[in-house]
Amino acid sequence: MTFKTKKRLKKITQHTLLGLFTLVMLYPLIWMLASSLKESSNVFVDAHSLIPSAWEFSNYVDGWKGFAGISFTTFYKNTFIIVGITTIGSIIFSAVAAYGFARINFTGRKMWFALMLMTMMLPFEMVMIPQYIMFNWFELIDTYLPLILPTFFGYPFFIFLMIQFIRTIPKELDQAARIDGCNTISIFFRIIVPLIVPAMMTSTIFSFYWRWDDFMAPLIYLQSPEKYPVSLALKLFSDPEAVTNWGALFAMTTLSLLPIMIIFFIFQRYIVDGISTSGLKG
């Protein structure tokens, strides 16, 4: 067997294994898509089959109607409001905080940075009850503010990511900008922000995904169905006291993944750039 033949067989083997691994990883999504096109009564009867015996596109129409007169148009609107406001705020304030930690010397900087890192280690279950008591005191239950405020003014992971990114930017750029007459704010907007765009975009993707997928917080704070996001509305399809329309449930679950997939495929290159590259190249 020649060297070229061995090399070709090696590539074929690698691509075959990668293809099989990809199929295994994507199988749950493929099964969900196939189930969204089956009759509700046959979803688990024919669970082994990925090809529906009868194509029920009406599941998407029935699912979009929602329940109690509230369609998924309302749920999607609520979700985009929560996700949009939270993401914009967390990225802007995280960038400002990261710039302060990375470039500005102030009293207690190391202490505040350590406290910020400690908050990254606290699971949501530890702060869930204190937060609920606090928002209940302020009479903010059944509003969007408890879902927005905790991360609107900066998210520790995003701050840490941007700090590491800013530290790779030479301080000589700041000094040169000051010679040209720039103050601290001008340096931030004219020098730092353009160079940390990959880190900011990476944080945007993660923030969008985490807030879109959040289920526990809306379950705790929201009481009115017309204010539910998509993640909480999907749960209402599964009613233990009634017959669940599994076809409509999987149809709406499939549609709920589309915004995440679109955002990921459009901005996926920023994930790698934001984590693995330096602030400057060359």
Short mmCIF file of C-alpha atoms in Angstrom, two decimals, residues 19-270:
data_model
loop_
_atom_site.label_atom_id
_atom_site.label_comp_id
_atom_site.label_asym_id
_atom_site.label_seq_id
_atom_site.Cartn_x
_atom_site.Cartn_y
_atom_site.Cartn_z
CA GLY A 19 -19.69 12.37 10.42
CA LEU A 20 -20.95 9.66 12.78
CA PHE A 21 -20.11 11.78 15.82
CA THR A 22 -21.95 14.75 14.29
CA LEU A 23 -24.98 12.55 13.59
CA VAL A 24 -25.02 11.37 17.21
CA MET A 25 -24.84 14.96 18.46
CA LEU A 26 -27.57 16.18 16.10
CA TYR A 27 -29.89 13.21 16.55
CA PRO A 28 -31.96 14.81 19.37
CA LEU A 29 -32.59 17.87 17.19
CA ILE A 30 -33.45 15.73 14.17
CA TRP A 31 -35.81 13.62 16.31
CA MET A 32 -37.50 16.76 17.65
CA LEU A 33 -37.97 18.15 14.13
CA ALA A 34 -39.41 14.83 12.94
CA SER A 35 -41.73 14.65 15.97
CA SER A 36 -43.02 18.14 15.24
CA LEU A 37 -44.40 16.79 11.95
CA LYS A 38 -46.12 13.73 13.41
CA GLU A 39 -49.59 13.30 14.79
CA SER A 40 -49.62 13.96 18.51
CA SER A 41 -50.82 10.44 19.30
CA ASN A 42 -48.01 8.86 17.26
CA VAL A 43 -45.06 10.86 18.58
CA PHE A 44 -44.00 8.25 21.14
CA VAL A 45 -45.62 5.27 19.41
CA ASP A 46 -43.31 5.79 16.41
CA ALA A 47 -40.47 7.32 18.41
CA HIS A 48 -37.97 5.02 16.70
CA SER A 49 -38.84 6.40 13.25
CA LEU A 50 -37.59 9.73 11.95
CA ILE A 51 -39.99 9.72 9.00
CA PRO A 52 -43.59 10.63 9.92
CA SER A 53 -46.30 8.30 8.62
CA ALA A 54 -48.39 11.42 7.98
CA TRP A 55 -46.91 14.89 7.68
CA GLU A 56 -48.77 17.15 10.09
CA PHE A 57 -47.68 20.71 9.24
CA SER A 58 -50.79 21.86 11.10
CA ASN A 59 -48.85 21.30 14.34
CA TYR A 60 -47.05 24.58 13.72
CA VAL A 61 -50.34 26.41 13.14
CA ASP A 62 -51.96 24.86 16.21
CA GLY A 63 -48.90 25.48 18.33
CA TRP A 64 -48.58 29.12 17.28
CA LYS A 65 -52.14 29.75 18.49
CA GLY A 66 -50.83 29.20 22.02
CA PHE A 67 -53.36 28.86 24.81
CA ALA A 68 -55.96 30.93 26.70
CA GLY A 69 -56.18 33.26 23.71
CA ILE A 70 -52.48 34.17 23.90
CA SER A 71 -50.50 33.30 20.79
CA PHE A 72 -46.77 32.69 20.52
CA THR A 73 -46.44 36.11 18.89
CA THR A 74 -46.91 37.57 22.38
CA PHE A 75 -44.46 35.11 23.94
CA TYR A 76 -41.81 35.87 21.33
CA LYS A 77 -42.33 39.61 21.79
CA ASN A 78 -41.92 39.26 25.56
CA THR A 79 -38.77 37.19 25.11
CA PHE A 80 -37.15 39.65 22.71
CA ILE A 81 -37.92 42.53 25.09
CA ILE A 82 -36.28 40.73 28.03
CA VAL A 83 -33.33 39.39 26.05
CA GLY A 84 -32.74 42.59 24.09
CA ILE A 85 -32.71 44.98 27.05
CA THR A 86 -30.69 42.64 29.25
CA THR A 87 -28.08 41.92 26.57
CA ILE A 88 -27.57 45.55 25.58
CA GLY A 89 -27.21 46.68 29.18
CA SER A 90 -24.92 43.85 30.27
CA ILE A 91 -22.54 44.33 27.33
CA ILE A 92 -22.29 48.12 27.68
CA PHE A 93 -21.79 48.17 31.45
CA SER A 94 -19.50 45.13 31.39
CA ALA A 95 -17.24 46.92 28.91
CA VAL A 96 -17.17 50.04 31.09
CA ALA A 97 -16.41 48.02 34.23
CA ALA A 98 -13.72 46.01 32.43
CA TYR A 99 -12.05 49.21 31.24
CA GLY A 100 -12.04 50.55 34.79
CA PHE A 101 -10.46 47.40 36.23
CA ALA A 102 -7.91 47.07 33.43
CA ARG A 103 -6.80 50.68 32.95
CA ILE A 104 -7.80 52.91 35.86
CA ASN A 105 -6.02 52.85 39.21
CA PHE A 106 -8.47 53.43 42.06
CA THR A 107 -8.54 52.61 45.75
CA GLY A 108 -9.47 49.00 46.46
CA ARG A 109 -9.27 47.89 42.84
CA LYS A 110 -7.84 44.47 43.68
CA MET A 111 -10.41 43.93 46.43
CA TRP A 112 -13.35 44.81 44.18
CA PHE A 113 -11.92 42.66 41.40
CA ALA A 114 -11.66 39.71 43.82
CA LEU A 115 -15.24 40.24 44.98
CA MET A 116 -16.37 40.36 41.37
CA LEU A 117 -14.65 37.04 40.69
CA MET A 118 -16.28 35.54 43.78
CA THR A 119 -19.72 36.34 42.42
CA MET A 120 -18.93 34.14 39.42
CA MET A 121 -18.71 31.17 41.79
CA LEU A 122 -22.15 31.69 43.35
CA PRO A 123 -24.84 29.45 41.84
CA PHE A 124 -28.24 30.95 41.17
CA GLU A 125 -29.78 28.73 43.84
CA MET A 126 -27.83 30.60 46.55
CA VAL A 127 -29.10 34.06 45.60
CA MET A 128 -32.55 32.98 44.43
CA ILE A 129 -34.35 33.42 47.76
CA PRO A 130 -32.59 36.69 48.84
CA GLN A 131 -33.28 38.19 45.42
CA TYR A 132 -36.92 37.20 45.55
CA ILE A 133 -37.32 38.76 49.02
CA MET A 134 -35.65 41.96 47.83
CA PHE A 135 -37.77 42.29 44.68
CA ASN A 136 -40.88 41.46 46.70
CA TRP A 137 -40.06 44.35 49.07
CA PHE A 138 -39.88 46.67 46.08
CA GLU A 139 -43.17 45.23 44.74
CA LEU A 140 -41.56 44.20 41.44
CA ILE A 141 -43.00 40.69 41.29
CA ASP A 142 -44.83 39.95 38.03
CA THR A 143 -42.75 42.55 36.18
CA TYR A 144 -39.75 42.19 33.88
CA LEU A 145 -37.41 44.14 36.16
CA PRO A 146 -36.36 41.11 38.29
CA LEU A 147 -35.33 39.40 35.05
CA ILE A 148 -33.43 42.40 33.71
CA LEU A 149 -31.79 44.19 36.65
CA PRO A 150 -29.54 41.35 38.02
CA THR A 151 -27.40 41.32 34.85
CA PHE A 152 -28.22 44.69 33.24
CA PHE A 153 -25.42 46.58 35.00
CA GLY A 154 -22.70 44.08 34.12
CA TYR A 155 -22.13 40.35 34.20
CA PRO A 156 -19.01 39.03 36.00
CA PHE A 157 -18.02 36.55 33.29
CA PHE A 158 -18.26 39.21 30.57
CA ILE A 159 -16.30 41.68 32.68
CA PHE A 160 -13.56 39.12 33.27
CA LEU A 161 -13.43 38.22 29.57
CA MET A 162 -13.11 41.84 28.49
CA ILE A 163 -10.51 42.60 31.16
CA GLN A 164 -8.26 39.87 29.82
CA PHE A 165 -8.80 41.20 26.32
CA ILE A 166 -8.04 44.81 27.26
CA ARG A 167 -4.84 43.76 29.05
CA THR A 168 -3.43 42.53 25.73
CA ILE A 169 -3.74 46.04 24.27
CA PRO A 170 -0.47 47.99 24.72
CA LYS A 171 -0.76 50.90 27.13
CA GLU A 172 1.39 52.92 24.74
CA LEU A 173 -1.78 53.42 22.66
CA ASP A 174 -3.41 55.12 25.64
CA GLN A 175 -0.39 57.32 26.18
CA ALA A 176 -0.26 58.30 22.51
CA ALA A 177 -3.96 59.16 22.61
CA ARG A 178 -3.45 61.37 25.68
CA ILE A 179 -0.67 63.23 23.86
CA ASP A 180 -3.18 63.88 21.07
CA GLY A 181 -5.58 65.37 23.61
CA CYS A 182 -7.87 62.43 24.45
CA ASN A 183 -9.20 62.04 27.95
CA THR A 184 -10.14 58.78 29.68
CA ILE A 185 -13.60 58.62 28.12
CA SER A 186 -12.29 59.37 24.64
CA ILE A 187 -9.65 56.66 24.96
CA PHE A 188 -12.33 54.17 25.92
CA PHE A 189 -14.58 54.93 22.95
CA ARG A 190 -11.90 55.62 20.33
CA ILE A 191 -9.18 53.12 21.27
CA ILE A 192 -10.48 50.38 23.53
CA VAL A 193 -13.99 49.72 22.20
CA PRO A 194 -12.95 49.18 18.55
CA LEU A 195 -10.28 46.70 19.67
CA ILE A 196 -12.50 44.66 22.00
CA VAL A 197 -15.34 44.17 19.51
CA PRO A 198 -14.64 40.38 19.29
CA ALA A 199 -14.93 40.05 23.08
CA MET A 200 -18.09 42.17 23.12
CA MET A 201 -19.66 40.12 20.34
CA THR A 202 -18.77 36.89 22.13
CA SER A 203 -20.43 38.22 25.28
CA THR A 204 -23.46 39.25 23.23
CA ILE A 205 -23.89 35.73 21.87
CA PHE A 206 -23.59 34.14 25.31
CA SER A 207 -25.93 36.69 26.89
CA PHE A 208 -28.54 36.19 24.17
CA TYR A 209 -28.37 32.42 24.55
CA TRP A 210 -28.47 32.39 28.37
CA ARG A 211 -31.34 34.87 28.65
CA TRP A 212 -33.33 33.19 25.85
CA ASP A 213 -32.93 29.81 27.51
CA ASP A 214 -33.68 31.06 31.05
CA PHE A 215 -36.58 29.18 32.61
CA MET A 216 -36.21 29.38 36.38
CA ALA A 217 -36.23 33.18 36.78
CA PRO A 218 -39.43 33.74 34.74
CA LEU A 219 -41.05 30.85 36.61
CA ILE A 220 -40.28 32.54 39.93
CA TYR A 221 -41.11 36.16 39.14
CA LEU A 222 -43.83 36.13 36.47
CA GLN A 223 -47.43 35.31 37.32
CA SER A 224 -49.43 36.64 34.36
CA PRO A 225 -49.47 34.33 31.29
CA GLU A 226 -49.52 37.31 28.90
CA LYS A 227 -46.05 38.25 30.24
CA TYR A 228 -44.47 34.81 29.82
CA PRO A 229 -41.40 34.34 27.61
CA VAL A 230 -41.12 31.42 25.19
CA SER A 231 -39.19 29.23 27.64
CA LEU A 232 -42.01 29.37 30.18
CA ALA A 233 -44.81 29.18 27.62
CA LEU A 234 -43.47 25.88 26.27
CA LYS A 235 -43.89 24.30 29.68
CA LEU A 236 -47.62 25.09 29.67
CA PHE A 237 -48.10 22.81 26.65
CA SER A 238 -47.38 19.84 28.91
CA ASP A 239 -50.38 19.58 31.21
CA PRO A 240 -50.48 16.50 33.47
CA GLU A 241 -54.23 17.00 33.98
CA ALA A 242 -55.11 17.05 30.29
CA VAL A 243 -54.06 15.55 26.96
CA THR A 244 -50.79 17.09 25.83
CA ASN A 245 -50.50 18.12 22.19
CA TRP A 246 -46.99 16.76 21.71
CA GLY A 247 -46.86 17.64 18.04
CA ALA A 248 -47.57 21.32 18.72
CA LEU A 249 -45.15 21.27 21.66
CA PHE A 250 -42.27 19.97 19.55
CA ALA A 251 -43.21 22.35 16.74
CA MET A 252 -42.93 25.39 19.02
CA THR A 253 -39.76 23.99 20.59
CA THR A 254 -38.24 23.73 17.13
CA LEU A 255 -39.19 27.32 16.33
CA SER A 256 -37.78 28.49 19.67
CA LEU A 257 -34.35 27.26 18.59
CA LEU A 258 -34.30 29.25 15.35
CA PRO A 259 -33.25 32.64 16.83
CA ILE A 260 -30.39 31.01 18.73
CA MET A 261 -29.20 29.11 15.66
CA ILE A 262 -29.41 32.21 13.45
CA ILE A 263 -27.44 34.32 15.94
CA PHE A 264 -24.83 31.58 16.34
CA PHE A 265 -24.23 30.97 12.63
CA ILE A 266 -24.03 34.69 11.86
CA PHE A 267 -21.60 35.55 14.67
CA GLN A 268 -19.85 32.24 15.32
CA ARG A 269 -16.46 33.54 14.20
CA TYR A 270 -16.53 36.08 17.02
#
